Coordinates of C-alpha atoms in Angstrom, one line a residue:
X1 CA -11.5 -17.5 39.3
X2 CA -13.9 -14.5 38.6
X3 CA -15.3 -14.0 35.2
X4 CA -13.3 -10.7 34.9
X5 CA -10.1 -12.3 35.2
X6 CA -11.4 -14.8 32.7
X7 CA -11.4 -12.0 30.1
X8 CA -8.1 -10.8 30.7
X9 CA -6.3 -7.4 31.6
X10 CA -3.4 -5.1 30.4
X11 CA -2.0 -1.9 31.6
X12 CA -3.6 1.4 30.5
X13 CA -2.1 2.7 27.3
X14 CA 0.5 -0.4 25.8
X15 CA 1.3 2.4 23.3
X16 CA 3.7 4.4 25.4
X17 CA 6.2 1.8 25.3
X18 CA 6.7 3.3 21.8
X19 CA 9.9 4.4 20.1
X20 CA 10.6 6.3 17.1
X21 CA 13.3 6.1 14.5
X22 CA 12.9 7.9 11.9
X23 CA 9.9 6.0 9.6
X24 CA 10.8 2.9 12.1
X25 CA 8.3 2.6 15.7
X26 CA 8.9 0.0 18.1
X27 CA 7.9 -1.1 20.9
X28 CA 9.7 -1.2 24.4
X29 CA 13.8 -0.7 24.4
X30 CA 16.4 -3.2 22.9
X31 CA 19.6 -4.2 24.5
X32 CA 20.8 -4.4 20.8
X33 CA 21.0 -0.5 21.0
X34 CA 23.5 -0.9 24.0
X35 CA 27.4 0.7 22.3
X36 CA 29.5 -2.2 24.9
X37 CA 29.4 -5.7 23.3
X38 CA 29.1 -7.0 27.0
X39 CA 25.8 -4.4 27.4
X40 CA 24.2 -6.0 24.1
X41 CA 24.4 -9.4 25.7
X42 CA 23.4 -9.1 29.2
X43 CA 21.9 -6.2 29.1
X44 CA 18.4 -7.3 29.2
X45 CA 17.0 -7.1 33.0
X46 CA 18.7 -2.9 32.5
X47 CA 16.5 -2.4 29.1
X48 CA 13.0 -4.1 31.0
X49 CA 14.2 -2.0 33.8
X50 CA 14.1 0.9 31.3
X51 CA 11.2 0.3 29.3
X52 CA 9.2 -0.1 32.3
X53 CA 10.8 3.3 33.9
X54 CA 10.2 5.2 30.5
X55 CA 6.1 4.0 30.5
X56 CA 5.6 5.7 34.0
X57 CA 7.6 8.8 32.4
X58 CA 5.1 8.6 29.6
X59 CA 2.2 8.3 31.2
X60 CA 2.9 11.5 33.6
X61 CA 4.4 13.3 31.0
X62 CA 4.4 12.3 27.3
X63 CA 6.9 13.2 24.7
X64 CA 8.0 11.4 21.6
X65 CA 11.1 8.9 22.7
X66 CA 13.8 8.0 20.5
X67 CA 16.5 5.6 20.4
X68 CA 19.2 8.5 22.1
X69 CA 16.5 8.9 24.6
X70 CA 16.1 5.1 25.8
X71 CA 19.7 4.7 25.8
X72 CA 20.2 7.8 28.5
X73 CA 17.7 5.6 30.6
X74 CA 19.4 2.0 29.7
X75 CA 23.0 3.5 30.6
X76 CA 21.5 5.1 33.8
X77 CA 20.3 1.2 34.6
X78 CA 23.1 -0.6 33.7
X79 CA 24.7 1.0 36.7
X80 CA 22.2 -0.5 39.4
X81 CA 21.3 -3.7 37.8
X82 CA 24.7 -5.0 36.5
X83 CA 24.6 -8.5 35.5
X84 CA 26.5 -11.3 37.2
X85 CA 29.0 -13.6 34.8
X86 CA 25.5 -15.2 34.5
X87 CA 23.9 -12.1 33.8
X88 CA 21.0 -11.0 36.2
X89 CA 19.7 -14.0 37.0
X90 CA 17.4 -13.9 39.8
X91 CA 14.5 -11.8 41.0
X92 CA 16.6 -10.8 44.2
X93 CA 19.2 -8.9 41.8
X94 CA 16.4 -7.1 39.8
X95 CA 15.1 -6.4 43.5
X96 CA 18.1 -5.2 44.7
X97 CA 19.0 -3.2 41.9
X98 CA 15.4 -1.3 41.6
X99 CA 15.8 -0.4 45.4
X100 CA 19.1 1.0 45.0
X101 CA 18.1 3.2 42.1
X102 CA 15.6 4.6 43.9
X103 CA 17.5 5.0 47.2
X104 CA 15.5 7.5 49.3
X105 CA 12.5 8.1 46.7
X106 CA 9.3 6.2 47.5
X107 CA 9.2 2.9 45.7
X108 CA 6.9 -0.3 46.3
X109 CA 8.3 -3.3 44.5
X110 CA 6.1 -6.4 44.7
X111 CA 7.4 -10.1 43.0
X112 CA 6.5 -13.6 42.2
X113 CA 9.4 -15.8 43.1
X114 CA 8.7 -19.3 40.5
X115 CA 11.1 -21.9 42.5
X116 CA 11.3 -24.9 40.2
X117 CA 11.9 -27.0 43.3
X118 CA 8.6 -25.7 44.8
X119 CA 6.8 -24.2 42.7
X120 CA 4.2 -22.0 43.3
X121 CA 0.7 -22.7 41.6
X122 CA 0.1 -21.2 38.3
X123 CA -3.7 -19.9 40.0
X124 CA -1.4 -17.7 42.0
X125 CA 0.6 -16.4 39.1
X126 CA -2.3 -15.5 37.2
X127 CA -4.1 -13.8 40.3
X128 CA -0.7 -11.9 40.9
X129 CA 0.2 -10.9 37.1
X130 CA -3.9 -9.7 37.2
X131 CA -3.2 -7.6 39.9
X132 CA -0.6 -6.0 38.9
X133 CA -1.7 -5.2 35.2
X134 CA -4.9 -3.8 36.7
X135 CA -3.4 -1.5 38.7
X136 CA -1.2 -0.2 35.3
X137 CA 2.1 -1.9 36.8
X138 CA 3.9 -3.7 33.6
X139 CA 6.0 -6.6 34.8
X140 CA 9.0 -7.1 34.7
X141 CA 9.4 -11.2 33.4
X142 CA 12.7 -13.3 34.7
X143 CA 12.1 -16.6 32.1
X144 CA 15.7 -19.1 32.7
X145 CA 14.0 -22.0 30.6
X146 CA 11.3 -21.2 28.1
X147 CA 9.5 -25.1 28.3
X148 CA 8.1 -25.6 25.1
X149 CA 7.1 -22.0 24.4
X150 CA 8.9 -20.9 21.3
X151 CA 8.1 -17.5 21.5
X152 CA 9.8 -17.1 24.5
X153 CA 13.7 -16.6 24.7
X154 CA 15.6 -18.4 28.0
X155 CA 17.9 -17.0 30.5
X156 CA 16.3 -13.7 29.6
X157 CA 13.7 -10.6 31.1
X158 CA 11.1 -9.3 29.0
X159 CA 7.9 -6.6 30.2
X160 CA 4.3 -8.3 30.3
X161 CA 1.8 -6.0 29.1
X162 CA -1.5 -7.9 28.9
X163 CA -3.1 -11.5 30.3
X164 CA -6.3 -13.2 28.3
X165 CA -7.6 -16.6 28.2
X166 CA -8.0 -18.7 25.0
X167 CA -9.9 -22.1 25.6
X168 CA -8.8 -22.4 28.7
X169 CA -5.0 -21.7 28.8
X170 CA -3.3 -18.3 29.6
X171 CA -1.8 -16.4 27.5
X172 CA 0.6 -13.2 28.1
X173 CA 1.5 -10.3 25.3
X174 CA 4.9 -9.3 26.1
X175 CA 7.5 -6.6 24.8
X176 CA 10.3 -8.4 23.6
X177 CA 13.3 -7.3 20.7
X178 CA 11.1 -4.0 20.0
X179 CA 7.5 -5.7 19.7
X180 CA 4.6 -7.2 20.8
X181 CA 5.1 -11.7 21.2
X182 CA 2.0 -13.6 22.0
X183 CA 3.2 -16.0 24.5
X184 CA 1.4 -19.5 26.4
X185 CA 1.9 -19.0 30.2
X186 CA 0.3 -22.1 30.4
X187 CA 2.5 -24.3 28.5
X188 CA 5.5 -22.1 30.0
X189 CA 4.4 -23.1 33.4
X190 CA 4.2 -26.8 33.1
X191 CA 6.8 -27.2 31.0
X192 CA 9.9 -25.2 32.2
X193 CA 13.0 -27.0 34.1
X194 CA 14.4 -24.2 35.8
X195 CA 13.3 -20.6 37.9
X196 CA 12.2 -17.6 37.0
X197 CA 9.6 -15.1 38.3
X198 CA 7.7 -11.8 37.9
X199 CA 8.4 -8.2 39.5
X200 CA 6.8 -4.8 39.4
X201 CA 7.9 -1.4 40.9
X202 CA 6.3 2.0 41.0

């Protein structure tokens, strides 16, 4: 691996995943803000979907974004990436949904399919997350068992925002419950007992 990716990336500008309310900033979108009690617990693949929609919006044109703001976006989600009775639970619905959104606009989505069966090494999860976060592309992060990672919530998406290295394990910052979690993708990777995977659109 090249010293570069040693160091670590992240995507341009992690502060336009902010929201406002009133003396309150977070960041990325929370299901929790969802009015359906179904929404506010399987809502999360629709929020990431969101949050990761509202940081292109930002970055071409910025405004301040409040709560009524991200939930215009997370209700206009919902509708494409509805979850299944257990929730949206594979890379293929986040996939499909994304597409369908889009319909005829340009869109390139590119994924990491983790396959607990046959898994995929974690030298190519690090060279695809890299990637990704070099070109500005936040992912979006399926996670169905967390391992040993306590940081990390299962059966659930969150956004990754930034890869470094610390004594020779990887680490991710994620958006996750409106803030910023340090979380080992090391230990997450030899430790989980079940799928998950990485996607990004743009």
């Amino acid at each position: 691996m090249i010293e570069v990716r040693k160091m670590g990336t992240k995507i341009n500008n992690i502060d336009l995943f902010k929201v406002k309310d009133n003396q309150n900033t977070y960041y990325g979108f929370s299901q929790e803000w969802y009015k359906d009690e179904w929404q506010r617990r399987a809502g999360c693949g629709a929020t990431v979907a969101s949050s990761i929609i509202n940081y292109y919006n930002q970055r071409d044109n910025f405004k301040d974004v409040g709560i009524s703001d991200a939930l215009k976006i997370m209700e206009e989600l919902w509708n494409y990436l509805l979850p299944t009775e257990q929730g949206l639970n594979s890379i293929k619905l986040f996939h499909d949904g994304i597409k369908n959104y889009y319909e005829d606009r340009e869109v390139t989505i590119d994924y990491i399919n983790i396959d607990i069966k046959n898994k995929v090494s974690l030298e190519e999860i690090i060279e695809f997350i890299y990637k990704e976060l070099s070109e500005d592309r936040p992912l979006a992060f399926l996670n169905l068992c967390n391992g040993e990672e306590n940081n990390l919530d299962k059966w659930h998406w969150v956004v990754v925002v930034e890869m470094f290295e610390e004594n020779g394990e990887h680490f991710l910052n994620i958006i996750d419950d409106k803030e910023i979690i340090k979380i080992n993708l090391s230990l997450w990777y030899r430790t989980i007992k079940n799928d998950g995977g990485f996607i990004t659109f743009k």
